[in-house]
Coordinates of C-alpha atoms in Angstrom, one line a residue:
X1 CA 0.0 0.0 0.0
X2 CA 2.9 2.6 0.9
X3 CA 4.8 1.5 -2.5
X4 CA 1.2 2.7 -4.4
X5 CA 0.4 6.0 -2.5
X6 CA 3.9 7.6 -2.6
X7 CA 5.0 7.8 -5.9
X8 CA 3.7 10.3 -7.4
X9 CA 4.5 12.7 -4.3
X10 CA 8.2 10.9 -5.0
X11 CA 8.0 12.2 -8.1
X12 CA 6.9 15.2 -7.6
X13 CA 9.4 16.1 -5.3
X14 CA 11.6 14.8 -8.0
X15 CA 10.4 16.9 -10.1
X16 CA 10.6 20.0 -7.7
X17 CA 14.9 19.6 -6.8
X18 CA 15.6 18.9 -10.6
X19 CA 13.3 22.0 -11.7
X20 CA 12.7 24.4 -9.2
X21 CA 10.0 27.2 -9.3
X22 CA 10.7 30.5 -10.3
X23 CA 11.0 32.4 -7.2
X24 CA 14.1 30.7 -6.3
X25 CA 16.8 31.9 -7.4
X26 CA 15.4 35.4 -6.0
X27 CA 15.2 33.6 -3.0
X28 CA 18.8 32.3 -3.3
X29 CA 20.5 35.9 -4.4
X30 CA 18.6 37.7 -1.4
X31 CA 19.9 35.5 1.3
X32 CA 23.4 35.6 -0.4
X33 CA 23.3 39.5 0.0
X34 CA 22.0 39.2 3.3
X35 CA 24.8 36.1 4.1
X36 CA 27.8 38.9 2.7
X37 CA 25.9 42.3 4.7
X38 CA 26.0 39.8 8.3
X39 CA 29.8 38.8 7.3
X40 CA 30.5 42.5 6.4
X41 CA 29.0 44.3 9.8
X42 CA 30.9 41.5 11.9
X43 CA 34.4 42.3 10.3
X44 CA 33.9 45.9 10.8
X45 CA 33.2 45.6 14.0
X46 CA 36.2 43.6 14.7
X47 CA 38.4 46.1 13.3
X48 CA 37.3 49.2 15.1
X49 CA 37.4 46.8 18.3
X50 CA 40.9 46.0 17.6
X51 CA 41.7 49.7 16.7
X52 CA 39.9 51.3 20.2
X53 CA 42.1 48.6 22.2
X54 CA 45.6 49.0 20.5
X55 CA 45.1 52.5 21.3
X56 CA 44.0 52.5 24.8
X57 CA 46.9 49.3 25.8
X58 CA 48.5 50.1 28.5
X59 CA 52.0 50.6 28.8
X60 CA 53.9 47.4 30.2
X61 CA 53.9 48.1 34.2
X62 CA 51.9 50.8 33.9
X63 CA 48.4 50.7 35.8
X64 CA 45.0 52.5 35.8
X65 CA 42.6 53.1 38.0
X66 CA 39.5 51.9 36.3
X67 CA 36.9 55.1 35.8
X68 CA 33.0 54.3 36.0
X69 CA 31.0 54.9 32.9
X70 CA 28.2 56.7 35.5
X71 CA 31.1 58.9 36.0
X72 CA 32.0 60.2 32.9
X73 CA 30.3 62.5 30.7
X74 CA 30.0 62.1 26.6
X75 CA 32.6 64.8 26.6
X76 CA 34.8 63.7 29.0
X77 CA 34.7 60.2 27.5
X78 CA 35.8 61.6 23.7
X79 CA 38.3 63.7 25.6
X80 CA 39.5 60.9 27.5
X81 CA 39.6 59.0 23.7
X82 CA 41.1 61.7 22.1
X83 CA 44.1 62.1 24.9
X84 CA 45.0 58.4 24.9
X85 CA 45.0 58.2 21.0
X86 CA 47.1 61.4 20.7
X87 CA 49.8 59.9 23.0
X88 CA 49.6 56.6 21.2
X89 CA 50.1 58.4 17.9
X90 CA 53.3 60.5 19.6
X91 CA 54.4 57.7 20.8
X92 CA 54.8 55.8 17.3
X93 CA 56.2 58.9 16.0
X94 CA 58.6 59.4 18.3
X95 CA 59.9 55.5 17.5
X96 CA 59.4 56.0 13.4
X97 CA 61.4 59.1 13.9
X98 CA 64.2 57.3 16.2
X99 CA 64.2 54.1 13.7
X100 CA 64.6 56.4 10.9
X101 CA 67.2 58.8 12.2
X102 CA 70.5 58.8 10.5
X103 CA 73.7 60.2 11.3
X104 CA 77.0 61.1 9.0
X105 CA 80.7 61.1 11.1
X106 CA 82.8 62.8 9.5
X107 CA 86.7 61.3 8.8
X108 CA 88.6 63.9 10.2
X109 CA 92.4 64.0 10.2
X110 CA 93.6 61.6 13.0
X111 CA 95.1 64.7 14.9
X112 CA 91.6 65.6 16.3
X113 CA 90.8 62.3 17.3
X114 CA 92.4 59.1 16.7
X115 CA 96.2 60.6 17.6
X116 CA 95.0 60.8 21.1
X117 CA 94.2 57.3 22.0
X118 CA 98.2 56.5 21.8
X119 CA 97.3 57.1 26.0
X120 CA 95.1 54.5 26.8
X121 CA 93.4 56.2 29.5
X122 CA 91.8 58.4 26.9
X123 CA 89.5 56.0 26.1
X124 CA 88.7 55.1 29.8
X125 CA 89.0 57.9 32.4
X126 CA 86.0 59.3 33.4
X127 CA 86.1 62.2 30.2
X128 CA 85.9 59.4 27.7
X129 CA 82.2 59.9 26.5
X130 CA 83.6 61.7 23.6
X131 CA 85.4 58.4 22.5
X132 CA 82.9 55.9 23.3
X133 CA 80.0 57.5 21.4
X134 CA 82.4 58.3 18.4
X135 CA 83.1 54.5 18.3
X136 CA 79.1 53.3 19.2
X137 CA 78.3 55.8 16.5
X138 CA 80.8 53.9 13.8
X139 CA 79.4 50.9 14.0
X140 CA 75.7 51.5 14.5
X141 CA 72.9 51.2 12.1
X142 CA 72.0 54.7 12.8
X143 CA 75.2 55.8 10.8
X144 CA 75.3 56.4 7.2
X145 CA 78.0 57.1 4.8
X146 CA 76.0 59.4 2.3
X147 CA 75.7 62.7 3.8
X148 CA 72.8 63.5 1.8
X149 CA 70.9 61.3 3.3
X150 CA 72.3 62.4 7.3
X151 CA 70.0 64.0 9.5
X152 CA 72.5 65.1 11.9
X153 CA 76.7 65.1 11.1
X154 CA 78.9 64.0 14.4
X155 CA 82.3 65.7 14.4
X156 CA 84.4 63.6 16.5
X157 CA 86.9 65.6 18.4
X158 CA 88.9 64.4 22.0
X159 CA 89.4 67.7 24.0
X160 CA 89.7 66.2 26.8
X161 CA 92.6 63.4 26.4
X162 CA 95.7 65.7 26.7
X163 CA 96.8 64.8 30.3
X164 CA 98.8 66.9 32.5
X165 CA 102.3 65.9 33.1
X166 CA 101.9 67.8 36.5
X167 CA 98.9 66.5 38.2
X168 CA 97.8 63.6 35.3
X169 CA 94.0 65.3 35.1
X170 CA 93.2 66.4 31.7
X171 CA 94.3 69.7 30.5
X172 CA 91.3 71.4 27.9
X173 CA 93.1 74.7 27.3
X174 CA 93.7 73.9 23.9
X175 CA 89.9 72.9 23.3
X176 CA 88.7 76.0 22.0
X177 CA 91.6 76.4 19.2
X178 CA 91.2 72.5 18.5
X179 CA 87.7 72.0 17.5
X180 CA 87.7 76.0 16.0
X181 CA 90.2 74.1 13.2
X182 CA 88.0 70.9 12.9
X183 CA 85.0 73.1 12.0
X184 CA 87.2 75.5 9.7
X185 CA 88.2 71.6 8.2
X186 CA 84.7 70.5 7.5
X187 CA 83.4 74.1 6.7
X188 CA 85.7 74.2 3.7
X189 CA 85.8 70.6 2.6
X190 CA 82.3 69.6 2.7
X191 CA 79.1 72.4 2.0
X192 CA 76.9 71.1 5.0
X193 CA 77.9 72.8 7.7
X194 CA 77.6 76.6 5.9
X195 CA 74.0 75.5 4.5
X196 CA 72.8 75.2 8.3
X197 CA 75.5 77.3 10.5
X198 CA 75.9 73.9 12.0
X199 CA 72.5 73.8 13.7
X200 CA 72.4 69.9 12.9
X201 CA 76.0 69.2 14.0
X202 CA 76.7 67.3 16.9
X203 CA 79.6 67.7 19.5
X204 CA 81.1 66.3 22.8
X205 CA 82.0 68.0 25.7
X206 CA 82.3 65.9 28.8
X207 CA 84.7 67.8 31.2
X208 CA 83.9 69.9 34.1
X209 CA 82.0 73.0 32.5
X210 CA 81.4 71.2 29.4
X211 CA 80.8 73.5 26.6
X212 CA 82.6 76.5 28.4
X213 CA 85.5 74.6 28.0
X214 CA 87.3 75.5 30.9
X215 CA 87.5 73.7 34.7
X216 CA 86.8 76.7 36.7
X217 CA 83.6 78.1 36.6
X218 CA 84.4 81.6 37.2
X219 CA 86.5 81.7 33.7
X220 CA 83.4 79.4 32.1
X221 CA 81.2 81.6 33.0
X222 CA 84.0 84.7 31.8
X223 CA 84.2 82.8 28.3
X224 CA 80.8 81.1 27.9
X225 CA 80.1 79.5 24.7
X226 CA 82.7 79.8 21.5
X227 CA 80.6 81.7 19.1
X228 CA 81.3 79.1 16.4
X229 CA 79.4 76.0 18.4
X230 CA 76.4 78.5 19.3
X231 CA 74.3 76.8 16.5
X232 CA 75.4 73.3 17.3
X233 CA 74.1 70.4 19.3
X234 CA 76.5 69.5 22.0
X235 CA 76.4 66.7 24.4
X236 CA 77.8 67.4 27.7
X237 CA 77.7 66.5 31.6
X238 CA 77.0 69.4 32.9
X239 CA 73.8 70.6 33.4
X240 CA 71.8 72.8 35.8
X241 CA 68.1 73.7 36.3
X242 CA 68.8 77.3 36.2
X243 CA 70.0 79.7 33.9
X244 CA 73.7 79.5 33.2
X245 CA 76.4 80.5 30.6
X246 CA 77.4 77.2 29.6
X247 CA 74.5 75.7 29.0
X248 CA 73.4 78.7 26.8
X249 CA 73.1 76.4 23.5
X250 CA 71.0 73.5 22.2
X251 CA 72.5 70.8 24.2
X252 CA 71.4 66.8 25.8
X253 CA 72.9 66.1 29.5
X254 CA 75.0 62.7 29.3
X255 CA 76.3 60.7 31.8
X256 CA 80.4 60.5 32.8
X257 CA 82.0 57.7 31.5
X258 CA 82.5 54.3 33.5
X259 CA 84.0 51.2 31.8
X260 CA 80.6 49.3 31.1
X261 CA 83.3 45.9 31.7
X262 CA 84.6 47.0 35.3
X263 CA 81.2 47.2 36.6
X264 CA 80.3 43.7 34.5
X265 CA 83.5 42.7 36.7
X266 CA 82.3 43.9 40.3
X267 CA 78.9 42.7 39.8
X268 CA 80.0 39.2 38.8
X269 CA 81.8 38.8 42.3
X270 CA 79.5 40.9 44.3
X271 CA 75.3 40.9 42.5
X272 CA 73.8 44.4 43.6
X273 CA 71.6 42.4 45.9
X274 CA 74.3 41.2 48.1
X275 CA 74.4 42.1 51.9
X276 CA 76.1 45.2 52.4
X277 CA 78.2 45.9 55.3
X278 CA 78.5 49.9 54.8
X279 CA 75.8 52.5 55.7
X280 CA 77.3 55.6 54.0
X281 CA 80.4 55.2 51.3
X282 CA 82.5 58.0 50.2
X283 CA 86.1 57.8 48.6
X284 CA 87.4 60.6 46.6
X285 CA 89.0 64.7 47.4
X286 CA 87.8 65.8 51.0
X287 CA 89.9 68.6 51.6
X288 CA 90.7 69.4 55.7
X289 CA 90.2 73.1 55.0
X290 CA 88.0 74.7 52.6
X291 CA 90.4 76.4 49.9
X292 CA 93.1 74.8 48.3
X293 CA 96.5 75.7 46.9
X294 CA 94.5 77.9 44.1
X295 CA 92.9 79.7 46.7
X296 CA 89.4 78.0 45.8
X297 CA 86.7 76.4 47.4
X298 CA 86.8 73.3 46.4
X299 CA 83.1 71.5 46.1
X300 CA 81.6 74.8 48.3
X301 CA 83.3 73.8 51.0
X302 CA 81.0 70.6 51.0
X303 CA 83.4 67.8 51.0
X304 CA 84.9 69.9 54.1
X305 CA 82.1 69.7 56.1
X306 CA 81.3 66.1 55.5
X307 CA 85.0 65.3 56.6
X308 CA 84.5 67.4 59.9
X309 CA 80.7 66.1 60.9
X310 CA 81.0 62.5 59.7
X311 CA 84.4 61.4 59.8
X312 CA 84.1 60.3 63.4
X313 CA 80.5 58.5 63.2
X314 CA 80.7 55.0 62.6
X315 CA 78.0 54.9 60.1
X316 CA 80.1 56.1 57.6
X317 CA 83.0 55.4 55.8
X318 CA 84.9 58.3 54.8
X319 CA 88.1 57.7 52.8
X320 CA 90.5 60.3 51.3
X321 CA 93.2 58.5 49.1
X322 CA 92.6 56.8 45.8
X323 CA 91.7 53.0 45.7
X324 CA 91.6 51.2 42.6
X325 CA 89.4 48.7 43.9
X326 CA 86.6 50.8 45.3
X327 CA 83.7 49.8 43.3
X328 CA 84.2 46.7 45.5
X329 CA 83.7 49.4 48.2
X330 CA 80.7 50.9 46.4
X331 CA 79.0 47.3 45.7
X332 CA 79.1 46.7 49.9
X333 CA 77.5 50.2 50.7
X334 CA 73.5 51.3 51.1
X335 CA 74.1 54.5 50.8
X336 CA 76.8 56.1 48.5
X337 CA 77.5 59.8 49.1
X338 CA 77.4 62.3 45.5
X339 CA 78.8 65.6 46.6
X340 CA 79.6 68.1 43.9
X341 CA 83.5 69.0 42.7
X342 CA 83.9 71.6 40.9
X343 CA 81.0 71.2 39.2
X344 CA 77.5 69.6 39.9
X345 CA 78.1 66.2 38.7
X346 CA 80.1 63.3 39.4
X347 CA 81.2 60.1 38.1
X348 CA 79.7 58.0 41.6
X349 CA 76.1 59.0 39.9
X350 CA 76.6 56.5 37.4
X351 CA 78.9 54.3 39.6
X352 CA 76.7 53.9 42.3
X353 CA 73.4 53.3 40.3
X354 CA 75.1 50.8 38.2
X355 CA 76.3 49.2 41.3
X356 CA 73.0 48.9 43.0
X357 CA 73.9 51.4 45.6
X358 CA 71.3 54.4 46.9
X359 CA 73.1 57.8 45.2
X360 CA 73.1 60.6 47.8
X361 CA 72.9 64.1 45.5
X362 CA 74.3 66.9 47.1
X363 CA 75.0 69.1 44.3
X364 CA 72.1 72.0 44.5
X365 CA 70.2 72.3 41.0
X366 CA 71.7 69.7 39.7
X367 CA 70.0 68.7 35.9
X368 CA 70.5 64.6 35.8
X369 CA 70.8 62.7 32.5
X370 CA 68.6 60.8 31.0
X371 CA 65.1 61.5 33.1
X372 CA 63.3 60.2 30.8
X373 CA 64.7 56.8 31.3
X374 CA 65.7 57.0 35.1
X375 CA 63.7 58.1 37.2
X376 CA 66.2 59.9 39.4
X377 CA 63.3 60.4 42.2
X378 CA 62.5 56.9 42.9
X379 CA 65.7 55.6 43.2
X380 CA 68.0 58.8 44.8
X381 CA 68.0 60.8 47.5
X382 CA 68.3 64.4 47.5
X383 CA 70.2 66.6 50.0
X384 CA 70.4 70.3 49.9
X385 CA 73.8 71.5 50.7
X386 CA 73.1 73.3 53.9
X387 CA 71.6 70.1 55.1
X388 CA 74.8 68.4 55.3
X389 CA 74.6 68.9 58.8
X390 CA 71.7 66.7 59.1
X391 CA 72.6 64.2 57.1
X392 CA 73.0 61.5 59.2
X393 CA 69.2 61.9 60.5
X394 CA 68.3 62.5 56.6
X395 CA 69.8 58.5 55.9
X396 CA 68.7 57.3 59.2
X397 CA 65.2 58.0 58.1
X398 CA 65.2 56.6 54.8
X399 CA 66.6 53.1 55.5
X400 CA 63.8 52.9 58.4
X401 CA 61.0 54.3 56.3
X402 CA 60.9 53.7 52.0
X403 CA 64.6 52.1 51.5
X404 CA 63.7 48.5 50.2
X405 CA 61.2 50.3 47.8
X406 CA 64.2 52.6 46.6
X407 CA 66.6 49.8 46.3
X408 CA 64.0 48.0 44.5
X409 CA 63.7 50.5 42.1
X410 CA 67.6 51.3 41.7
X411 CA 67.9 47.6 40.6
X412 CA 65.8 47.4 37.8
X413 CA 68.6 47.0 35.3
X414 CA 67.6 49.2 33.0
X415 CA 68.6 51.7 34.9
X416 CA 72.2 50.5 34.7
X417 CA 71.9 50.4 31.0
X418 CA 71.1 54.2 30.4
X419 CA 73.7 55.4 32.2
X420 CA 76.4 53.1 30.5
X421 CA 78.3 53.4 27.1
X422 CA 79.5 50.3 24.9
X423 CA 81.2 50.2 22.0
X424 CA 78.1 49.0 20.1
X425 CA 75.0 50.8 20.6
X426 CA 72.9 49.1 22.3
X427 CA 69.0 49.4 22.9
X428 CA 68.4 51.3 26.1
X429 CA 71.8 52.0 26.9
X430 CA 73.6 55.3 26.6
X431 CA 74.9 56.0 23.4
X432 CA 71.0 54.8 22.4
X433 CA 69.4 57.5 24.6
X434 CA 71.7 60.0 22.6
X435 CA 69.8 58.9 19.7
X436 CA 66.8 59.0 21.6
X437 CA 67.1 62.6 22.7
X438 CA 68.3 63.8 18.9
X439 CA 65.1 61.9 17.5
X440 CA 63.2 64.8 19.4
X441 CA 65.4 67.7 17.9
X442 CA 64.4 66.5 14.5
X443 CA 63.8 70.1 13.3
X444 CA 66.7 70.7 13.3
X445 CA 67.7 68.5 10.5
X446 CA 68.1 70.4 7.0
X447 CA 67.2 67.3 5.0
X448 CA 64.0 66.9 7.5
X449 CA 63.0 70.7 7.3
X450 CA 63.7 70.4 3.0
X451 CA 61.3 67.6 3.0
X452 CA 58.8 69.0 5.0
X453 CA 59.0 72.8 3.1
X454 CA 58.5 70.6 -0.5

C-alpha cells in the first residue's frame, strides 16, 4: 500500500529539486546578499574593536585606575579617547622618527681624534664619552656614509685626552683652538655645515664646565660659549636647572664615562643584591680646609664639612686617598654619598646606580641625565647643601622608612643600562638615549625641514 500511494508525491518532489519554481533563485540571491551584509558588519566591527584597544593598551607596568561609565560625561569620554589616542600616535612617532634617524661622522684627520688614544686612558678615564660615542656611532645602524641622506653630522673631536704631566688630570686649554680648526676643516671641505651654520651638527663636551671649555667656573662663565658651536648640538655632563652661561646652547645632558666591563667585573663577584656591610660610602677629594692651593673652594666647601661632621661617626666610611678597587667598596655600601667637585656632577652617579647602591645628590640644582629613562626620584636621595649637617638623620630616616622600595627600584637594570656606554649601541643603553634625545630635535635636521618645506 505505501509503494502505491507515494510515488507520485516521489515524483513530484523529484520533479521540484531537478526544476525548481521561479522564485528561487530570487530567494537564493537575497539570502546571499544578506549572508555577505552579516559577514561584512561583523568584520567591521572587529576592526574598530581592535583599533579602540591598540590604542587604549597600557604601557607594560603601567596601571590605571578603572573610571566608571556613570562617572564620565559624553565629553569627558571623547576627551578621554582623544588624549589616549594622541599619546599613542606621539608615541609611534617618536619611534618612526628614532628608527629612521640617521647620522653622518665625519673622517677627520687623526690629529683631532684618533692621535689621542696612543694614552690609553683616553679612552677610559671618566672624560671618555667623547670616544665611546664616536666609536658606538661607527658601527651603528644609525650611521650612514651618504651625507645627503644624514640627518645630523657628528664631528668627532677628544678635548679632553691631553693629560697633564703635573697633576695627570686632563688639560682642555687647547679645546677651543682644537675644535675652532675641525669646524674650519669641515666648513671648507664639505658644504653642510655653511647650508645650516651647523644647527644639525653634533659635538662632545664631557669635562667639568662642558661647553665652556674651561674647569673653573668663574672663567666658564667669563668665556661662555665659542661663538662658532652656538648653533650646534653639543652633548655634555653638565647641566643645571637654572639659567647659566654654559648651557646657553642646544644641548642633551649625558652621563660620565665608566667602563661598562669594570662594573660587569664587580657585579659578577658581588650581584647588587648582596648584603652590604657599609651604611654611607664615600672615597674621593675631602679637603681638611675649605680652599686649596689655588685659593678656591673646592666642592663649596662641601666635602669639608662632610669630613669634619662624619668622619668620626661609625656609620660612615669616609676615605680620602685613591683605591683602585673601590667599586668593591661601592657594591658593599647602602648609601653612597654624590657631593659636587667643581661642578654639579660626578662620576659616583653613574657608579653607584650601576652598582645597586642608593646615590646621595648633594650638588644643588643639579640637571640629571637621561630622566626620561631614570627616574632619578624613585631611586636617589636628594640633599640640599646646607643640610649636610643633618645628614645622618636625613639616611637614618630613609633606610627605616621607604629604603627596600628605593633599592627595588635602583635595581631594575635598566637603569644600569642608560647610564652606560658600549662600544656598540645598544638598545636602552647610553649611546642609544643619545639617539633618543636627537630623534626629538628633529627640526633641526636640513634634509627633515627640506622635505617638509617641498
Amino acid at each position: 500500500m505505501e509503494s502505491k500511494a507515494f510515488p507520485r508525491r516521489k515524483g513530484f518532489y523529484v520533479r521540484m529539486k531537478l526544476f525548481p519554481h521561479k522564485n528561487y533563485r530570487a530567494q537564493e540571491k537575497s539570502f546571499f546578499i544578506r549572508y555577505y551584509k552579516w559577514v561584512l558588519w561583523v568584520s567591521l566591527s572587529l576592526y574598530f574593536f581592535t583599533s579602540y584597544y591598540i590604542s587604549h593598551n597600557h604601557k607594560p607596568h603601567e596601571t590605571t585606575t578603572p573610571i566608571p561609565k556613570t562617572h564620565l560625561t559624553n565629553s569627558k569620554s571623547r576627551a578621554l579617547i582623544e588624549s589616549s589616542n594622541s599619546t599613542f600616535l606621539h608615541q609611534v612617532q617618536q619611534n618612526q622618527g628614532l628608527l629612521e634617524l640617521k647620522v653622518f661622522v665625519y673622517d677627520l684627520p687623526p690629529k683631532y681624534n684618533v692621535e689621542w688614544l696612543s694614552n690609553e686612558r683616553c679612552s677610559n678615564h671618566l672624560f671618555a664619552s667623547e670616544v665611546a660615542i664616536h666609536r658606538a656611532l661607527l658601527n651603528s645602524d644609525y650611521r650612514t656614509f651618504d651625507p645627503l641622506e644624514a640627518d645630523f653630522f657628528f664631528v668627532p673631536v677628544y678635548v679632553s685626552c691631553n693629560f697633564s704631566t703635573i697633576n695627570g688630570f686632563p688639560a682642555i686649554g687647547h679645546a677651543r683652538s682644537l675644535i675652532a680648526s675641525a669646524v674650519a676643516h669641515i666648513s671648507s671641505q664639505y658644504p653642510f655645515w655653511n647650508r645650516t651654520n651647523g644647527s644639525d651638527h653634533v659635538f662632545v663636551a664631557s669635562h667639568d664646565f662642558a661647553s665652556c671649555f674651561h674647569t673653573m667656573e668663574d672663567v666658564a662663565i667669563a668665556d661662555g660659549v665659542p661663538s662658532f658651536l652656538k648653533n650646534s648640538i653639543i652633548l655634555q655632563t653638565f647641566g643645571v636647572n637654572y639659567k647659566h652661561p654654559c648651557q646657553d646652547v642646544e644641548h642633551v645632558v649625558i652621563p660620565p664615562y665608566i667602563s661598562p666591563d669594570s662594573i660587569k667585573n664587580t657585579l659578577e663577584k658581588s650581584p647588587v643584591t648582596d648584603r652590604r656591610d657599609i651604611f654611607a660610602f664615600f672615597r674621593g677629594k675631602m679637603e681638611v680646609n675649605p680652599k686649596n692651593v689655588s685659593g678656591r673652594f673646592y666642592s663649596k666647601k662641601v666635602r669639608t664639612m662632610i669630613w669634619r661632621k662624619f668622619n668620626g661617626d661609625r656609620r660612615f666610611y669616609l676615605q680620602r686617598h685613591r683605591f683602585a678597587g673601590y667599586q668593591s667598596e661601592i657594591v658593599r655600601s647602602v648609601f653612597c654619598l654624590c657631593p659636587l667637585g667643581w661642578a654639579p656632577w660626578s662620576p659616583r652617579l653613574v657608579e653607584s646606580v650601576a652598582l645597586g647602591c642608593v646615590p646621595v645628590i648633594i650638588a644643588d640644582g643639579i640637571r640629571l641625565p637621561f630622566p626620561s629613562a631614570v627616574n632619578w626620584p624613585e631611586i636617589s636621595i636628594t640633599v640640599a647643601e646646607k643640610d649636610i649637617g643633618k645628614l645622618g638623620t636625613i639616611l637614618d630616616h630613609v633606610a627605616a622608612s621607604n629604603l627596600t622600595t628605593i633599592q627595588k627600584n635602583l635595581w631594575d637594570p635598566r637603569n644600569r643600562r642608560a647610564l652606560l656606554f658600549h662600544n656598540q649601541v645598544q638598545e636602552g643603553d647610553a649611546t642609544w638615549q643619545v639617539i633618543r634625545a636627537l630623534s626629538e630635535k628633529l627640526d633641526r635636521s636640513h634634509r627633515r625641514s627640506r622635505a617638509l618645506n617641498q
